[in-house]
XYZ file of C-alpha atoms in Angstrom:
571
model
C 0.000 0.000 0.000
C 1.539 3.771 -1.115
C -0.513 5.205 1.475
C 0.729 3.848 4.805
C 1.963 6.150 7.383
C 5.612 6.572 8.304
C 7.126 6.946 10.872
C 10.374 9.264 11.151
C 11.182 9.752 14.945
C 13.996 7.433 16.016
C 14.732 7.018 19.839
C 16.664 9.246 22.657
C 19.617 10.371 20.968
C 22.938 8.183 22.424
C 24.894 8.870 25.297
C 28.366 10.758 24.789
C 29.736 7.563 26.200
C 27.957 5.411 23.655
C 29.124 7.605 20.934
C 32.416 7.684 21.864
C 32.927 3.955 21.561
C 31.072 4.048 18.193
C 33.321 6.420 17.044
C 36.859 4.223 18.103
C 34.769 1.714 16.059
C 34.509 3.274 13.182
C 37.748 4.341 12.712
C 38.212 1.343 11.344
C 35.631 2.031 8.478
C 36.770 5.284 7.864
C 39.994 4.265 7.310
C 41.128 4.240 3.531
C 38.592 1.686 1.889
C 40.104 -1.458 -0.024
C 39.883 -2.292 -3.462
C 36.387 -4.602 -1.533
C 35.398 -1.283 -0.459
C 35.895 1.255 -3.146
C 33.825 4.198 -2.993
C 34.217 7.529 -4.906
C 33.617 10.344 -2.450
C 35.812 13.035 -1.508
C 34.210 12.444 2.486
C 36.883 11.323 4.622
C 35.509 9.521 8.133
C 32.166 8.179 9.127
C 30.836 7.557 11.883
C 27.832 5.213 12.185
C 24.787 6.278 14.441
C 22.136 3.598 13.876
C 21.350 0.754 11.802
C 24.092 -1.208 9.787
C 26.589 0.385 7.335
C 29.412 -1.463 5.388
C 31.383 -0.890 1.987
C 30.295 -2.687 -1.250
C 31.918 -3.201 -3.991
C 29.319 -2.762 -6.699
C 27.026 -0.242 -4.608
C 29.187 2.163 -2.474
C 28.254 2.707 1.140
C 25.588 0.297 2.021
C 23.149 1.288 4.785
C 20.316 -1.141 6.571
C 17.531 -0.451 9.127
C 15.430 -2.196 10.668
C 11.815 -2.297 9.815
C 10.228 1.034 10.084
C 13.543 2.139 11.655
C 16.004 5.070 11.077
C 19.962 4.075 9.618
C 21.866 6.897 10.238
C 25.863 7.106 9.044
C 27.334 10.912 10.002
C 30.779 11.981 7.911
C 32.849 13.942 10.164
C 32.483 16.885 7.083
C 30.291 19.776 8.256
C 28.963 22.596 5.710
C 27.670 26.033 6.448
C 26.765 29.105 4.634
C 27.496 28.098 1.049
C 28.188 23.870 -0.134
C 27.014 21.699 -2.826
C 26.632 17.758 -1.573
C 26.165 15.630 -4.663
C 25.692 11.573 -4.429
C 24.382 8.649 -6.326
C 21.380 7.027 -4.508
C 19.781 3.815 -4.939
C 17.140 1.611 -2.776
C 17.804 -1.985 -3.155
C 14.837 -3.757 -5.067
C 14.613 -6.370 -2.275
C 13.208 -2.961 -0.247
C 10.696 -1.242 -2.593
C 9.432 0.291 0.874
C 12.531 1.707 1.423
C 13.943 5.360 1.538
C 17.550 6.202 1.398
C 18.290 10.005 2.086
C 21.276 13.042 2.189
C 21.957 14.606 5.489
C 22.970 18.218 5.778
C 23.153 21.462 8.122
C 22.300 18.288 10.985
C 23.481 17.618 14.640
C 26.292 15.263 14.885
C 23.968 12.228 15.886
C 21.485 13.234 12.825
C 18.419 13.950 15.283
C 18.053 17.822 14.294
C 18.485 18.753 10.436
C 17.715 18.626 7.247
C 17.060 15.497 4.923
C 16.559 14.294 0.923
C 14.521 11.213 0.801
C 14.288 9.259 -2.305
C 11.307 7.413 -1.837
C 10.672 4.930 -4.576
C 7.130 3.631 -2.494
C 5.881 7.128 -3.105
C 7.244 8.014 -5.787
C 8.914 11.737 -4.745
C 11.553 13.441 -3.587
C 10.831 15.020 -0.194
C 13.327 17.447 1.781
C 11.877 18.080 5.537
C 13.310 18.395 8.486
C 14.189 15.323 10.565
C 13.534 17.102 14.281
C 10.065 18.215 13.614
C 8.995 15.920 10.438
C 7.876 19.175 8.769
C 8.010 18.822 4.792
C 9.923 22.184 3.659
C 8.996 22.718 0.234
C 6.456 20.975 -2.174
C 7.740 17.140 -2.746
C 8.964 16.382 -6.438
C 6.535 13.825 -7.994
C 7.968 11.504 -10.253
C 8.440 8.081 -11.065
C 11.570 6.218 -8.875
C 12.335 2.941 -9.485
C 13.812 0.597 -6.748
C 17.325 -1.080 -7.759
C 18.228 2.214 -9.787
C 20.832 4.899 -8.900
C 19.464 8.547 -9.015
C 21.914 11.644 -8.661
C 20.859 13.397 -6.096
C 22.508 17.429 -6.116
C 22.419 19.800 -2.929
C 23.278 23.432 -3.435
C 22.895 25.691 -0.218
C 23.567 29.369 -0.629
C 22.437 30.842 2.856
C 18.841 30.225 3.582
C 18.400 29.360 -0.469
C 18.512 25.584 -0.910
C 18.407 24.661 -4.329
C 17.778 20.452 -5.576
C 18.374 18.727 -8.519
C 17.479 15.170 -9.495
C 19.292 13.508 -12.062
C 20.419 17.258 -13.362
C 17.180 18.870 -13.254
C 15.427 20.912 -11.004
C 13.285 19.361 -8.487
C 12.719 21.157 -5.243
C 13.571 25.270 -4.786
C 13.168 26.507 -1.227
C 14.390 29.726 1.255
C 14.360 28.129 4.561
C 16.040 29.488 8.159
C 15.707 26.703 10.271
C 19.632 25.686 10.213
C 22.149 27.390 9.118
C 25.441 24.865 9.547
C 26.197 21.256 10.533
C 26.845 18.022 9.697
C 26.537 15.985 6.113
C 25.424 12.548 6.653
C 23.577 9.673 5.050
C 20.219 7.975 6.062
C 17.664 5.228 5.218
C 14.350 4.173 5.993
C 12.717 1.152 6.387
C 15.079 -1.411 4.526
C 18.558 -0.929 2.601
C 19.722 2.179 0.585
C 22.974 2.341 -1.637
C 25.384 5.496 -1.852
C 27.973 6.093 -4.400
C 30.049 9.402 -5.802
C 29.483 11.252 -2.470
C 31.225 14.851 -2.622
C 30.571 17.774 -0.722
C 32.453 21.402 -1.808
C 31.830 24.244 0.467
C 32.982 27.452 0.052
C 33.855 28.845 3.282
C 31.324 32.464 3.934
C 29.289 34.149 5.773
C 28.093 36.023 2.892
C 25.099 34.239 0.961
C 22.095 35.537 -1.636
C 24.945 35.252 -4.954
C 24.024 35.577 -8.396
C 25.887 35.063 -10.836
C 25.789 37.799 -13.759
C 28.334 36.214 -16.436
C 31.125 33.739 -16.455
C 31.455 30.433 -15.060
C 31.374 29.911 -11.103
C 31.672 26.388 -9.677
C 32.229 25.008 -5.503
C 35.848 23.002 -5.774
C 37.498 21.125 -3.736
C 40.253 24.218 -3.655
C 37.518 27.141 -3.411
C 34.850 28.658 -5.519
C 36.291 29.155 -9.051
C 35.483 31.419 -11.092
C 36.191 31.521 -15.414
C 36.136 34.646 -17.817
C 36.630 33.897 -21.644
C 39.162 35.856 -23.330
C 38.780 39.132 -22.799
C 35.451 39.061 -20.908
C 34.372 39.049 -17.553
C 32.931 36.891 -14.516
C 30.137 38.850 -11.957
C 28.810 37.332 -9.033
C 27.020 39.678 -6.582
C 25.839 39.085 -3.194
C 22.344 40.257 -1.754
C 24.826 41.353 1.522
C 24.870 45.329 1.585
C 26.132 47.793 4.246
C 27.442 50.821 4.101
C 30.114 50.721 6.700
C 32.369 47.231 7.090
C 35.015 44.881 6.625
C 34.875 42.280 3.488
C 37.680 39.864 2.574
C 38.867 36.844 0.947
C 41.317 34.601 0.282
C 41.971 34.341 -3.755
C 44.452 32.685 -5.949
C 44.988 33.220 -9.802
C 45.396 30.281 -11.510
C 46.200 32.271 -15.128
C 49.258 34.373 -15.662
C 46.978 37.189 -17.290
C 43.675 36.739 -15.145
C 42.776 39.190 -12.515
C 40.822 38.780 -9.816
C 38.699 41.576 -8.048
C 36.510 42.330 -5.101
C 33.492 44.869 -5.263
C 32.002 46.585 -2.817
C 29.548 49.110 -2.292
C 28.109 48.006 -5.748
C 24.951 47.843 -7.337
C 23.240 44.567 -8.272
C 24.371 45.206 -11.779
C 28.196 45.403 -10.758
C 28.092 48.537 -13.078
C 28.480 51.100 -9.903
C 30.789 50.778 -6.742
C 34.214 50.204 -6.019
C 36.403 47.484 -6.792
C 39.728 46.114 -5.450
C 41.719 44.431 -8.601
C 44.809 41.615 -7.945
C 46.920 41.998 -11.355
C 50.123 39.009 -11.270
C 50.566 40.446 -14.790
C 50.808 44.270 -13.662
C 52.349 42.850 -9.955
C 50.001 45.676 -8.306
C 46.662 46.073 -6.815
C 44.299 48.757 -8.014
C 41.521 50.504 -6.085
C 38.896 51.679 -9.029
C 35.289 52.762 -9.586
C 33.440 50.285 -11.871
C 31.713 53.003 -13.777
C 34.149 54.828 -16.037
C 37.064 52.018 -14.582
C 38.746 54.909 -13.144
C 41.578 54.367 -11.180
C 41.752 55.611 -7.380
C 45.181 54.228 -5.844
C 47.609 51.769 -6.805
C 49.804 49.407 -5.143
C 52.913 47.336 -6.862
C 53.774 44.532 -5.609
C 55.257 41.093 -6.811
C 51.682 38.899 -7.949
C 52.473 35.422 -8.303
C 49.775 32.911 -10.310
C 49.037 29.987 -8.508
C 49.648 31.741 -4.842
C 47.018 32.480 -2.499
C 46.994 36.083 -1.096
C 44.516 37.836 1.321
C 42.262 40.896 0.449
C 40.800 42.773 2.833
C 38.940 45.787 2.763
C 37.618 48.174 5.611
C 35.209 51.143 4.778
C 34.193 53.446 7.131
C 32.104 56.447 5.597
C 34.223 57.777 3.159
C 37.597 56.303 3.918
C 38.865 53.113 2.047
C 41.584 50.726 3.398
C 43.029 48.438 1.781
C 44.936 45.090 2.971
C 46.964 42.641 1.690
C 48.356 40.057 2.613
C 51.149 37.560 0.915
C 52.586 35.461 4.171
C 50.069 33.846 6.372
C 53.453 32.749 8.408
C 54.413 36.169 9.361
C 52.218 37.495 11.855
C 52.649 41.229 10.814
C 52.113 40.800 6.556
C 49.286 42.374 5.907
C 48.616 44.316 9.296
C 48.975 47.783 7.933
C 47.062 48.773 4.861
C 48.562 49.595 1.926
C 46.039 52.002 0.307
C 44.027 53.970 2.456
C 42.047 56.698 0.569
C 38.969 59.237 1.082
C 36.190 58.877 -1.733
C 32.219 59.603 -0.910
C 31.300 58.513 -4.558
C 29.549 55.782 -3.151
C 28.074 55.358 0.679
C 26.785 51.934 0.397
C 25.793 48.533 -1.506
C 26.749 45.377 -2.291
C 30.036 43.134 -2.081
C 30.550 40.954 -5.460
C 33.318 39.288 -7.079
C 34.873 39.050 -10.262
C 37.349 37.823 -12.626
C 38.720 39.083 -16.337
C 40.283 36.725 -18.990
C 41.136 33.809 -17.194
C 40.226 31.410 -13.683
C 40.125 32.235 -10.412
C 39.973 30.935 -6.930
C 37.998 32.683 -3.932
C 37.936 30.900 -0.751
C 36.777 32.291 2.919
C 34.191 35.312 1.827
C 33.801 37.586 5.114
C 31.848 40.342 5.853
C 31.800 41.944 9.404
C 28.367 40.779 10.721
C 27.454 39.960 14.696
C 29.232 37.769 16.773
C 26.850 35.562 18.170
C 26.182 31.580 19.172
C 22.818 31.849 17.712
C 21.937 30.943 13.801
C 18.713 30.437 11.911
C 17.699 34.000 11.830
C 14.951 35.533 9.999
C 14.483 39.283 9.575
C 10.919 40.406 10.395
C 10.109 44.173 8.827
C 12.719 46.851 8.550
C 15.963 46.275 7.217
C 19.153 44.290 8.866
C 22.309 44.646 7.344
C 26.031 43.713 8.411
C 28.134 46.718 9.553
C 31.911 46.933 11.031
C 30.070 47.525 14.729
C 27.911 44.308 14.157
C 24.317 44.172 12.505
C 22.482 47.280 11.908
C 18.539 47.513 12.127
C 16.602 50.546 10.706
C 12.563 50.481 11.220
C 10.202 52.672 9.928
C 8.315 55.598 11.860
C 6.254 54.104 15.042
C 6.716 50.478 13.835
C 9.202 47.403 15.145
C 11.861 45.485 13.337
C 12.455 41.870 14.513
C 15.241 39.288 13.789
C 14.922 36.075 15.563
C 17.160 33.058 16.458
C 15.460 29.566 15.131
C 16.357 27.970 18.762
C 15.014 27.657 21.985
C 15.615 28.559 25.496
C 14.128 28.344 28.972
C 16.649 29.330 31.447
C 19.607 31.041 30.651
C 21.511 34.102 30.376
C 21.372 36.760 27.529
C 24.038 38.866 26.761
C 24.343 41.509 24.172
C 25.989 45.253 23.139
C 23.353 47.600 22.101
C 23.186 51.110 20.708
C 20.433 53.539 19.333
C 21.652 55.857 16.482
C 22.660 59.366 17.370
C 20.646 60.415 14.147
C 17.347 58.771 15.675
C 16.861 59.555 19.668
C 13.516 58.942 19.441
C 14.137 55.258 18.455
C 14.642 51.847 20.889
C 16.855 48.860 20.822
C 15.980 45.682 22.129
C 16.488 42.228 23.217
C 13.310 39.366 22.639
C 13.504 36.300 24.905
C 11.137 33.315 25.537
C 9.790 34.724 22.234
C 8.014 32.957 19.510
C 8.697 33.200 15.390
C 6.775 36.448 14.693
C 7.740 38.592 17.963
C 4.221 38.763 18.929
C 4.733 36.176 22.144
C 7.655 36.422 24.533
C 9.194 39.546 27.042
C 11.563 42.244 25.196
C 13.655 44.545 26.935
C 14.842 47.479 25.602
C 16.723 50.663 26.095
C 15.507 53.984 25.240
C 17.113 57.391 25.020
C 14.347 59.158 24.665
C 12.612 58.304 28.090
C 16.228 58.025 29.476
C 15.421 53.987 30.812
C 15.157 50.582 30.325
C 12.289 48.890 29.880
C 10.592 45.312 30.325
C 7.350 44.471 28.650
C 5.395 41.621 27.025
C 5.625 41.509 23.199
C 1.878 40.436 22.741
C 0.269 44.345 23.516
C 3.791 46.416 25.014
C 2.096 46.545 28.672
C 4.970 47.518 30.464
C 6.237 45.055 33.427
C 8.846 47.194 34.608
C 11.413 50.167 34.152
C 14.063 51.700 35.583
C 15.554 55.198 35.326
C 18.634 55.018 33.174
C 20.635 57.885 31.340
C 20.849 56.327 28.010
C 22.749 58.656 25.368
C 22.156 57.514 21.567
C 25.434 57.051 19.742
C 26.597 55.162 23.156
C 27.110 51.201 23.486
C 24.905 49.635 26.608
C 25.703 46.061 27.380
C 22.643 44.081 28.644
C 22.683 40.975 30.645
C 19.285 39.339 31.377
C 19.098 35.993 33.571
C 16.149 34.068 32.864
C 15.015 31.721 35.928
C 12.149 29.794 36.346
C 9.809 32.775 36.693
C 12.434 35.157 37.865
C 13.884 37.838 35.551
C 16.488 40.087 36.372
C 17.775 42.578 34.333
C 21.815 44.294 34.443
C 22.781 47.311 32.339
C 26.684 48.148 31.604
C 28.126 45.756 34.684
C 25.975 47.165 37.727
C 26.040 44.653 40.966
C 22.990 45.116 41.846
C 20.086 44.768 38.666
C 18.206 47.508 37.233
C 15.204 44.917 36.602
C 14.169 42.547 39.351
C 10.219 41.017 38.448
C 8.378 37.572 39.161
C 5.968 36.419 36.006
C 5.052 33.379 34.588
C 3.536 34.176 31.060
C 6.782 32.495 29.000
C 8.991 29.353 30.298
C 10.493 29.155 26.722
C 10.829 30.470 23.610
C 12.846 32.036 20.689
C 15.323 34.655 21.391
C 15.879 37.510 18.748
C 16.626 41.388 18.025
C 14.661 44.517 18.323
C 14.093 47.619 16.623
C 11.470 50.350 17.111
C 11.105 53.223 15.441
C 14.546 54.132 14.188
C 18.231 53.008 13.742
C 19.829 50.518 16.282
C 23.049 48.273 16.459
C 23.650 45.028 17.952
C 26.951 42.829 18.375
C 28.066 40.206 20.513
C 24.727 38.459 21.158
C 25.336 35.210 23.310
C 22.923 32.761 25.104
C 23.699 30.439 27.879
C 22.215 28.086 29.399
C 21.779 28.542 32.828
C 23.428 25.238 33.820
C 26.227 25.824 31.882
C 27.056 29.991 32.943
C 29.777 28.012 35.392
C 29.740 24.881 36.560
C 33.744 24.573 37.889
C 33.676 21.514 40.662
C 34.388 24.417 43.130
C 32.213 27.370 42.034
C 33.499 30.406 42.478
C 31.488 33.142 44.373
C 31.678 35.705 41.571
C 31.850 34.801 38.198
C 33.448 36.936 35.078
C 31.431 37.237 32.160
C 33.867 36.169 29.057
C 34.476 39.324 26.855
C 33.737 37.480 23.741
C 35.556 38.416 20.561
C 37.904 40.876 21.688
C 41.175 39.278 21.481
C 41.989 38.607 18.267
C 41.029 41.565 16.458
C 43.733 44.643 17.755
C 41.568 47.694 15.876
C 38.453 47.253 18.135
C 39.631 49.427 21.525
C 37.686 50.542 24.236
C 36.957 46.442 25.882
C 33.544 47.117 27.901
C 33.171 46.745 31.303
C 31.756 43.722 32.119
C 29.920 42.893 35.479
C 31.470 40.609 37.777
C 28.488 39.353 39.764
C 27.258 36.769 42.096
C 26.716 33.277 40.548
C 22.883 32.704 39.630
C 21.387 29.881 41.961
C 19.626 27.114 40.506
């Protein structure tokens, strides 16, 4: 029968200890595979979770469950902001009730995440996600025989996750859920066959790309990039700020091929600026795009086949330039070697691109927040990435949201906030025990205008508490809210004692997220903690220091906060 109901919950997830002698295990299997064994994947290590997995010969990695059980086999590869994961799957024809799926963005025992079943019983190709058994997308409907291979292609570009089956387009969603994990295999129900298993990420934090011309593949090496003779490869991001840091990692693989980086650009790549690596010339050359005029140059010796680092920081209109040819030498590239004043252009997009020949980009940064939280989604107004974290601009007498895809109950919430000296009349605020639309949960805010900080519910504003606080826009206020059980206490910029102590019991748990009310705010260095974890030493300390995350390992960002050293939350 094609109609029976499945089930896709498998038990508790295994003890650390249980794992851990798994893992010894498998070392074995992931070991080099013999000529018994032979598999073509660039995946190196595997560690099986549930269910039975062995080499074969004629099939590739061979996974069984149980009936109307869960197989799952993790690779010790994990893929974040921008992969493709490509592999050959078949379900044995012994199994016509079987499913054999791809694993990606999951936790390391394959319980949270998202998965590509190839279900020959129903005839479709489903992506949902494993934790929740939510269907993302609509299924692709098609005819899938058991005993035959079907390429199955991944391509993850942010929250855009793009599948083909057997080279054609099958399933096109945007989804927020996860943002980074593990790549794994799984089956259903019976035995599943998986062959040609690669995975090439592109290491980013930038996502939304299109590509305008040329050729642009993932490699093993880095995202390549190929302009005909004489012509040019674009690819634009949908990442735009106005002040920040954006850099790569590039290598020219043709003598007279140049690779560039734009910024502040339109989505045409026919306005902005542009940063230009010439081995022919030996120089770099800071340009506008329109009119290719030349701003500064810098000569120095280019080699093909090298990889250098490019990094760029604008702050209004000053341009600095970095680069970077020894990553041995701890003090190559520290100074920049253009620095310039331009107010052409204020903001727009970062890009890429390539003339005449191939080359390689690897490690695509843009400042953004530091943070332990993923999975957002933006709710109204407009977020963008900024050298002082994420900034947040809502429209007149109306709120901006971006919230966190996890959960908390107890816990602590840290975070650096700051309302724009241009907007006094705006907020800036933290959501906690929230839900996915900000219209559940408590927020807590600070607000120069009323000179406080404020606690209130999210579904109607009532207010549940203030406290008089100078609060000058343009400044930096560190929050710290602790989360127990029904109590809430809220500390502003290190105080002992806090500036919001109140009992309620409308949330226990919830989403956590980002708040903007009518005007400009900044956020950076949002971290959650759970409450068990904030210190659990075998001999607790009386006071405990609040880690200063972030700091160290960037020397340009002076003036460290202040951060509270206070008594150890009980419980």
């Amino acid at each position: 029968m094609r109609n029976r109901k499945r089930m896709k919950k498998h038990g508790a997830a295994l003890s650390k200890v249980i794992l851990l002698l798994i893992w010894v295990w498998s070392l074995v299997f992931s070991t080099p595979p013999s000529p018994a064994m032979a598999m073509n994947s660039n995946l190196q290590g595997y560690l099986p979770v549930s269910g039975a997995w062995s080499g074969d010969a004629a099939g590739g990695l061979k996974g069984v469950s149980d009936a109307n059980a869960n197989a799952f086999n993790m690779a010790t590869v994990t893929a974040g902001t921008y992969f493709v994961f490509e592999a050959d799957v078949k379900v044995e024809s012994a199994t016509p009730y079987a499913a054999g799926s791809l694993v990606f963005r999951s936790s390391a025992d394959g319980s949270k995440g998202y998965v590509l079943s190839l279900d020959p019983n129903l005839d479709r190709l489903r992506l949902f996600d494993y934790a929740t058994d939510t269907t993302i997308g609509v299924p692709y409907q098609t005819t899938i025989d058991p005993g035959s291979f079907y390429r199955l292609k991944i391509t993850a570009d942010g929250p855009k996750i793009q599948v083909d089956l057997n080279d054609a387009p099958a399933i096109s969603v945007n989804d927020f859920t996860y943002s980074q994990g593990s790549i794994g295999f799984h089956v259903y129900n019976g035995t599943a066959y998986f062959q040609n298993m690669h995975v090439y990420e592109v290491p980013m934090n930038v996502s939304g790309w299109t590509a305008l011309s040329g050729s642009w593949t993932p490699t093993s090496q880095g995202w390549q990039a190929t302009a005909g003779s004489g012509q040019n490869a674009y690819a634009v991001s949908s990442a735009s700020s106005d002040d920040f840091t954006y850099e790569a990692d590039l290598l020219v693989k043709d003598t007279y091929a140049v690779g560039t980086l734009l910024f502040r650009s339109d989505a045409s790549a026919e306005q902005g600026y542009a940063v230009q690596v010439d081995p022919n010339m030996d120089r770099l050359r800071l340009f506008k795009l329109n009119g290719d005029s030349t701003i500064a140059t810098y000569n120095v010796t280019i080699d093909p086949g090298k990889v250098y680092h490019i990094r760029v920081k604008a702050e209004g209109p000053r341009i600095r330039v970095y680069f970077q040819s020894s990553f041995v030498d701890p003090t190559n590239g520290y100074d920049p070697v253009m620095t310039v004043n331009d107010t052409s252009f204020s903001s727009g997009h970062v890009g890429l691109n390539v003339y005449n020949g191939t080359v390689l980009f690897q490690n695509i940064i843009i400042s953004d927040l530091s943070s332990n939280l993923d999975g957002w989604t933006a709710l109204n107004g407009t977020w963008t990435p900024r050298l002082d974290g994420i900034k947040a601009v809502s429209g007149n007498g109306a709120d901006a949201y971006r919230i966190s895809s996890g959960t908390a109950s107890d816990f602590i919430l840290e975070a650096d906030l700051k309302v724009d000296s241009g907007t006094p009349y705006g907020t800036a605020g933290l959501l906690f025990r929230g839900n996915s639309t900000g219209t559940a949960g408590y927020v807590v805010n600070i607000d120069p205008n009323l000179d406080q900080v404020r606690l209130f519910n999210a579904n109607g504003g009532a207010t549940m508490a203030s406290a008089p606080r100078l609060i000058d826009p343009g400044k930096v206020y560190h929050l710290e809210v602790v989360a127990n059980g029904s109590s809430i206490k809220v500390y502003v910029d290190g105080r002992s004692a806090p500036d919001i102590s109140v009992t309620d019991t409308a949330y226990t748990n919830g989403r956590t997220g980002l708040n903007a009310y009518n005007g400009t705010a900044y956020f950076q260095n949002v971290y959650v903690t759970d409450l068990k974890d904030y210190s659990n030493e075998m001999y607790r300390p009386q006071y405990h220091y609040t880690q200063e995350f972030g700091k160290a390992s960037d020397p340009e960002r002076a003036g460290v906060l202040q951060r509270r050293v206070s008594p150890v939350p009980s419980g």
